[in-house]
Amino acid sequence: MATPQTLEQMLAKTLREVSTLRREVRELAGILNADIRTADRLISVSEACHILGKKKTAVYQMIASGQLPARRDGTGHYRLSFNQVQKYIHS
């Protein structure tokens, strides 16, 4: 049978290993969440035209009517969510 000190040593070692595993799980969760957050990207109207197979005027009309959400970047150009464009295609 193990002595009390040996049991204490085993418990301390186990706690260190659990702590290490928790840290690794947090790091992996951070990586996975970062990938999810960056999966959506902003695209230009030209890129949206290419994806949708439509002319620029049609895409601008879709933005104006609210069919495609968009926002202006610092230069005044529209940027669209790639995920929103994909959602529009599949709806």
PDB file of N, CA and C in Angstrom:
ATOM      1  N   MET A   1       0.854  -1.186   0.000  1.00  0.00           N
ATOM      2  CA  MET A   1       0.000   0.000   0.000  1.00  0.00           C
ATOM      3  C   MET A   1       0.895   1.243   0.000  1.00  0.00           C
ATOM      4  N   ALA A   2       0.440   2.297  -0.667  1.00  0.00           N
ATOM      5  CA  ALA A   2       1.224   3.530  -0.770  1.00  0.00           C
ATOM      6  C   ALA A   2       1.215   4.270   0.555  1.00  0.00           C
ATOM      7  N   THR A   3       2.311   4.919   0.830  1.00  0.00           N
ATOM      8  CA  THR A   3       2.403   5.710   2.056  1.00  0.00           C
ATOM      9  C   THR A   3       1.674   7.022   1.850  1.00  0.00           C
ATOM     10  N   PRO A   4       1.278   7.706   2.936  1.00  0.00           N
ATOM     11  CA  PRO A   4       0.564   8.976   2.800  1.00  0.00           C
ATOM     12  C   PRO A   4       1.334  10.015   1.987  1.00  0.00           C
ATOM     13  N   GLN A   5       2.638  10.033   2.159  1.00  0.00           N
ATOM     14  CA  GLN A   5       3.415  11.012   1.397  1.00  0.00           C
ATOM     15  C   GLN A   5       3.366  10.677  -0.082  1.00  0.00           C
ATOM     16  N   THR A   6       3.425   9.422  -0.411  1.00  0.00           N
ATOM     17  CA  THR A   6       3.346   9.012  -1.806  1.00  0.00           C
ATOM     18  C   THR A   6       1.987   9.389  -2.384  1.00  0.00           C
ATOM     19  N   LEU A   7       0.929   9.198  -1.620  1.00  0.00           N
ATOM     20  CA  LEU A   7      -0.405   9.586  -2.070  1.00  0.00           C
ATOM     21  C   LEU A   7      -0.477  11.102  -2.305  1.00  0.00           C
ATOM     22  N   GLU A   8       0.122  11.848  -1.407  1.00  0.00           N
ATOM     23  CA  GLU A   8       0.150  13.304  -1.562  1.00  0.00           C
ATOM     24  C   GLU A   8       0.929  13.696  -2.814  1.00  0.00           C
ATOM     25  N   GLN A   9       2.025  13.013  -3.057  1.00  0.00           N
ATOM     26  CA  GLN A   9       2.820  13.293  -4.250  1.00  0.00           C
ATOM     27  C   GLN A   9       2.024  12.953  -5.514  1.00  0.00           C
ATOM     28  N   MET A  10       1.320  11.826  -5.470  1.00  0.00           N
ATOM     29  CA  MET A  10       0.507  11.435  -6.625  1.00  0.00           C
ATOM     30  C   MET A  10      -0.622  12.440  -6.864  1.00  0.00           C
ATOM     31  N   LEU A  11      -1.245  12.891  -5.801  1.00  0.00           N
ATOM     32  CA  LEU A  11      -2.314  13.873  -5.910  1.00  0.00           C
ATOM     33  C   LEU A  11      -1.777  15.182  -6.479  1.00  0.00           C
ATOM     34  N   ALA A  12      -0.634  15.628  -5.998  1.00  0.00           N
ATOM     35  CA  ALA A  12      -0.027  16.873  -6.493  1.00  0.00           C
ATOM     36  C   ALA A  12       0.307  16.747  -7.973  1.00  0.00           C
ATOM     37  N   LYS A  13       0.853  15.602  -8.366  1.00  0.00           N
ATOM     38  CA  LYS A  13       1.184  15.380  -9.776  1.00  0.00           C
ATOM     39  C   LYS A  13      -0.083  15.382 -10.633  1.00  0.00           C
ATOM     40  N   THR A  14      -1.124  14.729 -10.147  1.00  0.00           N
ATOM     41  CA  THR A  14      -2.392  14.685 -10.879  1.00  0.00           C
ATOM     42  C   THR A  14      -2.981  16.085 -11.034  1.00  0.00           C
ATOM     43  N   LEU A  15      -2.931  16.870  -9.983  1.00  0.00           N
ATOM     44  CA  LEU A  15      -3.446  18.234 -10.046  1.00  0.00           C
ATOM     45  C   LEU A  15      -2.665  19.082 -11.046  1.00  0.00           C
ATOM     46  N   ARG A  16      -1.353  18.910 -11.104  1.00  0.00           N
ATOM     47  CA  ARG A  16      -0.542  19.636 -12.081  1.00  0.00           C
ATOM     48  C   ARG A  16      -0.934  19.239 -13.505  1.00  0.00           C
ATOM     49  N   GLU A  17      -1.143  17.922 -13.706  1.00  0.00           N
ATOM     50  CA  GLU A  17      -1.531  17.442 -15.032  1.00  0.00           C
ATOM     51  C   GLU A  17      -2.905  17.969 -15.435  1.00  0.00           C
ATOM     52  N   VAL A  18      -3.838  17.991 -14.495  1.00  0.00           N
ATOM     53  CA  VAL A  18      -5.174  18.533 -14.771  1.00  0.00           C
ATOM     54  C   VAL A  18      -5.075  20.009 -15.124  1.00  0.00           C
ATOM     55  N   SER A  19      -4.268  20.733 -14.396  1.00  0.00           N
ATOM     56  CA  SER A  19      -4.081  22.157 -14.670  1.00  0.00           C
ATOM     57  C   SER A  19      -3.512  22.370 -16.074  1.00  0.00           C
ATOM     58  N   THR A  20      -2.541  21.551 -16.440  1.00  0.00           N
ATOM     59  CA  THR A  20      -1.953  21.634 -17.779  1.00  0.00           C
ATOM     60  C   THR A  20      -2.999  21.327 -18.848  1.00  0.00           C
ATOM     61  N   LEU A  21      -3.791  20.287 -18.621  1.00  0.00           N
ATOM     62  CA  LEU A  21      -4.839  19.921 -19.583  1.00  0.00           C
ATOM     63  C   LEU A  21      -5.871  21.035 -19.729  1.00  0.00           C
ATOM     64  N   ARG A  22      -6.265  21.649 -18.629  1.00  0.00           N
ATOM     65  CA  ARG A  22      -7.224  22.767 -18.693  1.00  0.00           C
ATOM     66  C   ARG A  22      -6.667  23.914 -19.533  1.00  0.00           C
ATOM     67  N   ARG A  23      -5.384  24.224 -19.319  1.00  0.00           N
ATOM     68  CA  ARG A  23      -4.743  25.291 -20.079  1.00  0.00           C
ATOM     69  C   ARG A  23      -4.740  24.956 -21.568  1.00  0.00           C
ATOM     70  N   GLU A  24      -4.422  23.705 -21.901  1.00  0.00           N
ATOM     71  CA  GLU A  24      -4.402  23.289 -23.304  1.00  0.00           C
ATOM     72  C   GLU A  24      -5.793  23.347 -23.928  1.00  0.00           C
ATOM     73  N   VAL A  25      -6.808  22.955 -23.166  1.00  0.00           N
ATOM     74  CA  VAL A  25      -8.182  23.021 -23.670  1.00  0.00           C
ATOM     75  C   VAL A  25      -8.586  24.473 -23.926  1.00  0.00           C
ATOM     76  N   ARG A  26      -8.228  25.390 -23.029  1.00  0.00           N
ATOM     77  CA  ARG A  26      -8.530  26.813 -23.234  1.00  0.00           C
ATOM     78  C   ARG A  26      -7.844  27.344 -24.484  1.00  0.00           C
ATOM     79  N   GLU A  27      -6.595  26.937 -24.701  1.00  0.00           N
ATOM     80  CA  GLU A  27      -5.870  27.376 -25.887  1.00  0.00           C
ATOM     81  C   GLU A  27      -6.525  26.840 -27.155  1.00  0.00           C
ATOM     82  N   LEU A  28      -6.912  25.570 -27.129  1.00  0.00           N
ATOM     83  CA  LEU A  28      -7.589  24.986 -28.293  1.00  0.00           C
ATOM     84  C   LEU A  28      -8.929  25.663 -28.546  1.00  0.00           C
ATOM     85  N   ALA A  29      -9.666  25.948 -27.493  1.00  0.00           N
ATOM     86  CA  ALA A  29     -10.947  26.645 -27.646  1.00  0.00           C
ATOM     87  C   ALA A  29     -10.732  28.024 -28.263  1.00  0.00           C
ATOM     88  N   GLY A  30      -9.680  28.697 -27.847  1.00  0.00           N
ATOM     89  CA  GLY A  30      -9.367  29.998 -28.422  1.00  0.00           C
ATOM     90  C   GLY A  30      -9.061  29.902 -29.902  1.00  0.00           C
ATOM     91  N   ILE A  31      -8.325  28.879 -30.290  1.00  0.00           N
ATOM     92  CA  ILE A  31      -8.004  28.683 -31.703  1.00  0.00           C
ATOM     93  C   ILE A  31      -9.262  28.388 -32.494  1.00  0.00           C
ATOM     94  N   LEU A  32     -10.101  27.487 -31.977  1.00  0.00           N
ATOM     95  CA  LEU A  32     -11.339  27.146 -32.680  1.00  0.00           C
ATOM     96  C   LEU A  32     -12.253  28.356 -32.803  1.00  0.00           C
ATOM     97  N   ASN A  33     -12.397  29.108 -31.729  1.00  0.00           N
ATOM     98  CA  ASN A  33     -13.248  30.299 -31.779  1.00  0.00           C
ATOM     99  C   ASN A  33     -12.689  31.345 -32.723  1.00  0.00           C
ATOM    100  N   ALA A  34     -11.383  31.476 -32.776  1.00  0.00           N
ATOM    101  CA  ALA A  34     -10.776  32.441 -33.699  1.00  0.00           C
ATOM    102  C   ALA A  34     -11.088  32.052 -35.129  1.00  0.00           C
ATOM    103  N   ASP A  35     -11.015  30.756 -35.432  1.00  0.00           N
ATOM    104  CA  ASP A  35     -11.330  30.296 -36.782  1.00  0.00           C
ATOM    105  C   ASP A  35     -12.779  30.577 -37.132  1.00  0.00           C
ATOM    106  N   ILE A  36     -13.681  30.384 -36.181  1.00  0.00           N
ATOM    107  CA  ILE A  36     -15.092  30.648 -36.429  1.00  0.00           C
ATOM    108  C   ILE A  36     -15.307  32.137 -36.668  1.00  0.00           C
ATOM    109  N   ARG A  37     -14.672  32.973 -35.852  1.00  0.00           N
ATOM    110  CA  ARG A  37     -14.863  34.416 -36.007  1.00  0.00           C
ATOM    111  C   ARG A  37     -14.309  34.927 -37.332  1.00  0.00           C
ATOM    112  N   THR A  38     -13.247  34.345 -37.836  1.00  0.00           N
ATOM    113  CA  THR A  38     -12.656  34.839 -39.069  1.00  0.00           C
ATOM    114  C   THR A  38     -13.221  34.173 -40.313  1.00  0.00           C
ATOM    115  N   ALA A  39     -14.137  33.191 -40.121  1.00  0.00           N
ATOM    116  CA  ALA A  39     -14.712  32.511 -41.276  1.00  0.00           C
ATOM    117  C   ALA A  39     -15.478  33.495 -42.147  1.00  0.00           C
ATOM    118  N   ASP A  40     -16.111  34.492 -41.547  1.00  0.00           N
ATOM    119  CA  ASP A  40     -16.825  35.504 -42.314  1.00  0.00           C
ATOM    120  C   ASP A  40     -15.858  36.626 -42.637  1.00  0.00           C
ATOM    121  N   ARG A  41     -15.889  37.052 -43.869  1.00  0.00           N
ATOM    122  CA  ARG A  41     -15.020  38.157 -44.265  1.00  0.00           C
ATOM    123  C   ARG A  41     -15.835  39.145 -45.080  1.00  0.00           C
ATOM    124  N   LEU A  42     -15.336  40.341 -45.176  1.00  0.00           N
ATOM    125  CA  LEU A  42     -16.011  41.359 -45.962  1.00  0.00           C
ATOM    126  C   LEU A  42     -15.495  41.316 -47.392  1.00  0.00           C
ATOM    127  N   ILE A  43     -16.412  41.422 -48.332  1.00  0.00           N
ATOM    128  CA  ILE A  43     -16.048  41.384 -49.743  1.00  0.00           C
ATOM    129  C   ILE A  43     -16.540  42.645 -50.421  1.00  0.00           C
ATOM    130  N   SER A  44     -15.952  42.949 -51.565  1.00  0.00           N
ATOM    131  CA  SER A  44     -16.332  44.132 -52.330  1.00  0.00           C
ATOM    132  C   SER A  44     -17.581  43.832 -53.156  1.00  0.00           C
ATOM    133  N   VAL A  45     -18.157  44.881 -53.704  1.00  0.00           N
ATOM    134  CA  VAL A  45     -19.311  44.721 -54.591  1.00  0.00           C
ATOM    135  C   VAL A  45     -18.900  43.893 -55.810  1.00  0.00           C
ATOM    136  N   SER A  46     -17.708  44.121 -56.326  1.00  0.00           N
ATOM    137  CA  SER A  46     -17.238  43.352 -57.480  1.00  0.00           C
ATOM    138  C   SER A  46     -17.171  41.861 -57.160  1.00  0.00           C
ATOM    139  N   GLU A  47     -16.658  41.523 -55.973  1.00  0.00           N
ATOM    140  CA  GLU A  47     -16.606  40.117 -55.589  1.00  0.00           C
ATOM    141  C   GLU A  47     -18.011  39.540 -55.452  1.00  0.00           C
ATOM    142  N   ALA A  48     -18.922  40.324 -54.877  1.00  0.00           N
ATOM    143  CA  ALA A  48     -20.307  39.872 -54.734  1.00  0.00           C
ATOM    144  C   ALA A  48     -20.933  39.642 -56.109  1.00  0.00           C
ATOM    145  N   CYS A  49     -20.631  40.515 -57.060  1.00  0.00           N
ATOM    146  CA  CYS A  49     -21.145  40.348 -58.427  1.00  0.00           C
ATOM    147  C   CYS A  49     -20.671  39.023 -59.014  1.00  0.00           C
ATOM    148  N   HIS A  50     -19.415  38.736 -58.818  1.00  0.00           N
ATOM    149  CA  HIS A  50     -18.841  37.492 -59.340  1.00  0.00           C
ATOM    150  C   HIS A  50     -19.513  36.275 -58.694  1.00  0.00           C
ATOM    151  N   ILE A  51     -19.705  36.321 -57.391  1.00  0.00           N
ATOM    152  CA  ILE A  51     -20.314  35.204 -56.666  1.00  0.00           C
ATOM    153  C   ILE A  51     -21.775  35.025 -57.066  1.00  0.00           C
ATOM    154  N   LEU A  52     -22.490  36.152 -57.176  1.00  0.00           N
ATOM    155  CA  LEU A  52     -23.919  36.094 -57.476  1.00  0.00           C
ATOM    156  C   LEU A  52     -24.226  35.959 -58.962  1.00  0.00           C
ATOM    157  N   GLY A  53     -23.242  36.273 -59.796  1.00  0.00           N
ATOM    158  CA  GLY A  53     -23.481  36.246 -61.240  1.00  0.00           C
ATOM    159  C   GLY A  53     -24.375  37.380 -61.688  1.00  0.00           C
ATOM    160  N   LYS A  54     -24.247  38.522 -61.038  1.00  0.00           N
ATOM    161  CA  LYS A  54     -25.070  39.693 -61.359  1.00  0.00           C
ATOM    162  C   LYS A  54     -24.181  40.884 -61.676  1.00  0.00           C
ATOM    163  N   LYS A  55     -24.785  41.876 -62.347  1.00  0.00           N
ATOM    164  CA  LYS A  55     -24.064  43.115 -62.650  1.00  0.00           C
ATOM    165  C   LYS A  55     -24.036  44.001 -61.421  1.00  0.00           C
ATOM    166  N   LYS A  56     -23.112  44.973 -61.450  1.00  0.00           N
ATOM    167  CA  LYS A  56     -22.969  45.880 -60.305  1.00  0.00           C
ATOM    168  C   LYS A  56     -24.258  46.627 -60.008  1.00  0.00           C
ATOM    169  N   THR A  57     -24.943  47.082 -61.034  1.00  0.00           N
ATOM    170  CA  THR A  57     -26.184  47.835 -60.788  1.00  0.00           C
ATOM    171  C   THR A  57     -27.205  46.979 -60.044  1.00  0.00           C
ATOM    172  N   ALA A  58     -27.274  45.702 -60.384  1.00  0.00           N
ATOM    173  CA  ALA A  58     -28.213  44.806 -59.710  1.00  0.00           C
ATOM    174  C   ALA A  58     -27.828  44.623 -58.243  1.00  0.00           C
ATOM    175  N   VAL A  59     -26.531  44.487 -57.969  1.00  0.00           N
ATOM    176  CA  VAL A  59     -26.079  44.315 -56.588  1.00  0.00           C
ATOM    177  C   VAL A  59     -26.327  45.595 -55.793  1.00  0.00           C
ATOM    178  N   TYR A  60     -26.065  46.752 -56.393  1.00  0.00           N
ATOM    179  CA  TYR A  60     -26.352  48.013 -55.711  1.00  0.00           C
ATOM    180  C   TYR A  60     -27.838  48.148 -55.418  1.00  0.00           C
ATOM    181  N   GLN A  61     -28.694  47.687 -56.329  1.00  0.00           N
ATOM    182  CA  GLN A  61     -30.140  47.730 -56.085  1.00  0.00           C
ATOM    183  C   GLN A  61     -30.518  46.799 -54.937  1.00  0.00           C
ATOM    184  N   MET A  62     -29.870  45.643 -54.873  1.00  0.00           N
ATOM    185  CA  MET A  62     -30.138  44.707 -53.782  1.00  0.00           C
ATOM    186  C   MET A  62     -29.702  45.293 -52.440  1.00  0.00           C
ATOM    187  N   ILE A  63     -28.615  46.039 -52.451  1.00  0.00           N
ATOM    188  CA  ILE A  63     -28.159  46.709 -51.224  1.00  0.00           C
ATOM    189  C   ILE A  63     -29.157  47.789 -50.829  1.00  0.00           C
ATOM    190  N   ALA A  64     -29.569  48.592 -51.796  1.00  0.00           N
ATOM    191  CA  ALA A  64     -30.503  49.687 -51.521  1.00  0.00           C
ATOM    192  C   ALA A  64     -31.841  49.173 -51.016  1.00  0.00           C
ATOM    193  N   SER A  65     -32.290  48.030 -51.532  1.00  0.00           N
ATOM    194  CA  SER A  65     -33.591  47.486 -51.125  1.00  0.00           C
ATOM    195  C   SER A  65     -33.515  46.713 -49.811  1.00  0.00           C
ATOM    196  N   GLY A  66     -32.292  46.448 -49.331  1.00  0.00           N
ATOM    197  CA  GLY A  66     -32.134  45.724 -48.076  1.00  0.00           C
ATOM    198  C   GLY A  66     -32.033  44.214 -48.253  1.00  0.00           C
ATOM    199  N   GLN A  67     -32.059  43.735 -49.489  1.00  0.00           N
ATOM    200  CA  GLN A  67     -31.918  42.293 -49.717  1.00  0.00           C
ATOM    201  C   GLN A  67     -30.534  41.805 -49.297  1.00  0.00           C
ATOM    202  N   LEU A  68     -29.534  42.640 -49.507  1.00  0.00           N
ATOM    203  CA  LEU A  68     -28.160  42.312 -49.118  1.00  0.00           C
ATOM    204  C   LEU A  68     -27.667  43.377 -48.150  1.00  0.00           C
ATOM    205  N   PRO A  69     -27.393  43.004 -46.902  1.00  0.00           N
ATOM    206  CA  PRO A  69     -26.836  43.991 -45.977  1.00  0.00           C
ATOM    207  C   PRO A  69     -25.410  44.353 -46.372  1.00  0.00           C
ATOM    208  N   ALA A  70     -25.099  45.618 -46.269  1.00  0.00           N
ATOM    209  CA  ALA A  70     -23.756  46.097 -46.607  1.00  0.00           C
ATOM    210  C   ALA A  70     -23.442  47.308 -45.747  1.00  0.00           C
ATOM    211  N   ARG A  71     -22.161  47.597 -45.659  1.00  0.00           N
ATOM    212  CA  ARG A  71     -21.738  48.812 -44.959  1.00  0.00           C
ATOM    213  C   ARG A  71     -20.603  49.437 -45.748  1.00  0.00           C
ATOM    214  N   ARG A  72     -20.396  50.685 -45.504  1.00  0.00           N
ATOM    215  CA  ARG A  72     -19.325  51.396 -46.208  1.00  0.00           C
ATOM    216  C   ARG A  72     -18.044  51.320 -45.397  1.00  0.00           C
ATOM    217  N   ASP A  73     -16.934  51.153 -46.117  1.00  0.00           N
ATOM    218  CA  ASP A  73     -15.644  51.139 -45.434  1.00  0.00           C
ATOM    219  C   ASP A  73     -15.132  52.571 -45.325  1.00  0.00           C
ATOM    220  N   GLY A  74     -13.913  52.742 -44.896  1.00  0.00           N
ATOM    221  CA  GLY A  74     -13.343  54.075 -44.695  1.00  0.00           C
ATOM    222  C   GLY A  74     -13.207  54.886 -45.966  1.00  0.00           C
ATOM    223  N   THR A  75     -13.212  54.218 -47.125  1.00  0.00           N
ATOM    224  CA  THR A  75     -13.082  54.931 -48.396  1.00  0.00           C
ATOM    225  C   THR A  75     -14.431  55.201 -49.045  1.00  0.00           C
ATOM    226  N   GLY A  76     -15.510  54.773 -48.390  1.00  0.00           N
ATOM    227  CA  GLY A  76     -16.847  55.015 -48.922  1.00  0.00           C
ATOM    228  C   GLY A  76     -17.375  53.895 -49.812  1.00  0.00           C
ATOM    229  N   HIS A  77     -16.579  52.862 -49.999  1.00  0.00           N
ATOM    230  CA  HIS A  77     -17.024  51.728 -50.812  1.00  0.00           C
ATOM    231  C   HIS A  77     -17.839  50.758 -49.959  1.00  0.00           C
ATOM    232  N   TYR A  78     -18.806  50.118 -50.583  1.00  0.00           N
ATOM    233  CA  TYR A  78     -19.599  49.127 -49.875  1.00  0.00           C
ATOM    234  C   TYR A  78     -18.792  47.853 -49.650  1.00  0.00           C
ATOM    235  N   ARG A  79     -18.992  47.258 -48.501  1.00  0.00           N
ATOM    236  CA  ARG A  79     -18.435  45.944 -48.178  1.00  0.00           C
ATOM    237  C   ARG A  79     -19.591  45.068 -47.709  1.00  0.00           C
ATOM    238  N   LEU A  80     -19.602  43.840 -48.195  1.00  0.00           N
ATOM    239  CA  LEU A  80     -20.663  42.901 -47.870  1.00  0.00           C
ATOM    240  C   LEU A  80     -20.080  41.710 -47.126  1.00  0.00           C
ATOM    241  N   SER A  81     -20.901  41.116 -46.299  1.00  0.00           N
ATOM    242  CA  SER A  81     -20.492  39.915 -45.582  1.00  0.00           C
ATOM    243  C   SER A  81     -20.547  38.738 -46.542  1.00  0.00           C
ATOM    244  N   PHE A  82     -19.431  38.011 -46.637  1.00  0.00           N
ATOM    245  CA  PHE A  82     -19.394  36.828 -47.493  1.00  0.00           C
ATOM    246  C   PHE A  82     -20.467  35.838 -47.058  1.00  0.00           C
ATOM    247  N   ASN A  83     -20.636  35.653 -45.743  1.00  0.00           N
ATOM    248  CA  ASN A  83     -21.650  34.726 -45.239  1.00  0.00           C
ATOM    249  C   ASN A  83     -23.058  35.178 -45.612  1.00  0.00           C
ATOM    250  N   GLN A  84     -23.311  36.487 -45.589  1.00  0.00           N
ATOM    251  CA  GLN A  84     -24.640  36.990 -45.950  1.00  0.00           C
ATOM    252  C   GLN A  84     -24.917  36.761 -47.435  1.00  0.00           C
ATOM    253  N   VAL A  85     -23.894  36.913 -48.274  1.00  0.00           N
ATOM    254  CA  VAL A  85     -24.056  36.652 -49.700  1.00  0.00           C
ATOM    255  C   VAL A  85     -24.359  35.173 -49.921  1.00  0.00           C
ATOM    256  N   GLN A  86     -23.647  34.306 -49.214  1.00  0.00           N
ATOM    257  CA  GLN A  86     -23.914  32.869 -49.317  1.00  0.00           C
ATOM    258  C   GLN A  86     -25.318  32.542 -48.819  1.00  0.00           C
ATOM    259  N   LYS A  87     -25.715  33.181 -47.737  1.00  0.00           N
ATOM    260  CA  LYS A  87     -27.069  32.970 -47.190  1.00  0.00           C
ATOM    261  C   LYS A  87     -28.121  33.386 -48.220  1.00  0.00           C
ATOM    262  N   TYR A  88     -27.887  34.500 -48.905  1.00  0.00           N
ATOM    263  CA  TYR A  88     -28.818  34.955 -49.930  1.00  0.00           C
ATOM    264  C   TYR A  88     -28.940  33.926 -51.061  1.00  0.00           C
ATOM    265  N   ILE A  89     -27.815  33.372 -51.468  1.00  0.00           N
ATOM    266  CA  ILE A  89     -27.811  32.385 -52.540  1.00  0.00           C
ATOM    267  C   ILE A  89     -28.641  31.155 -52.153  1.00  0.00           C
ATOM    268  N   HIS A  90     -28.508  30.742 -50.915  1.00  0.00           N
ATOM    269  CA  HIS A  90     -29.160  29.507 -50.467  1.00  0.00           C
ATOM    270  C   HIS A  90     -30.571  29.708 -49.956  1.00  0.00           C
ATOM    271  N   SER A  91     -31.062  30.937 -50.007  1.00  0.00           N
ATOM    272  CA  SER A  91     -32.439  31.181 -49.521  1.00  0.00           C
ATOM    273  C   SER A  91     -33.442  31.099 -50.641  1.00  0.00           C
TER     274      SER A  91
END
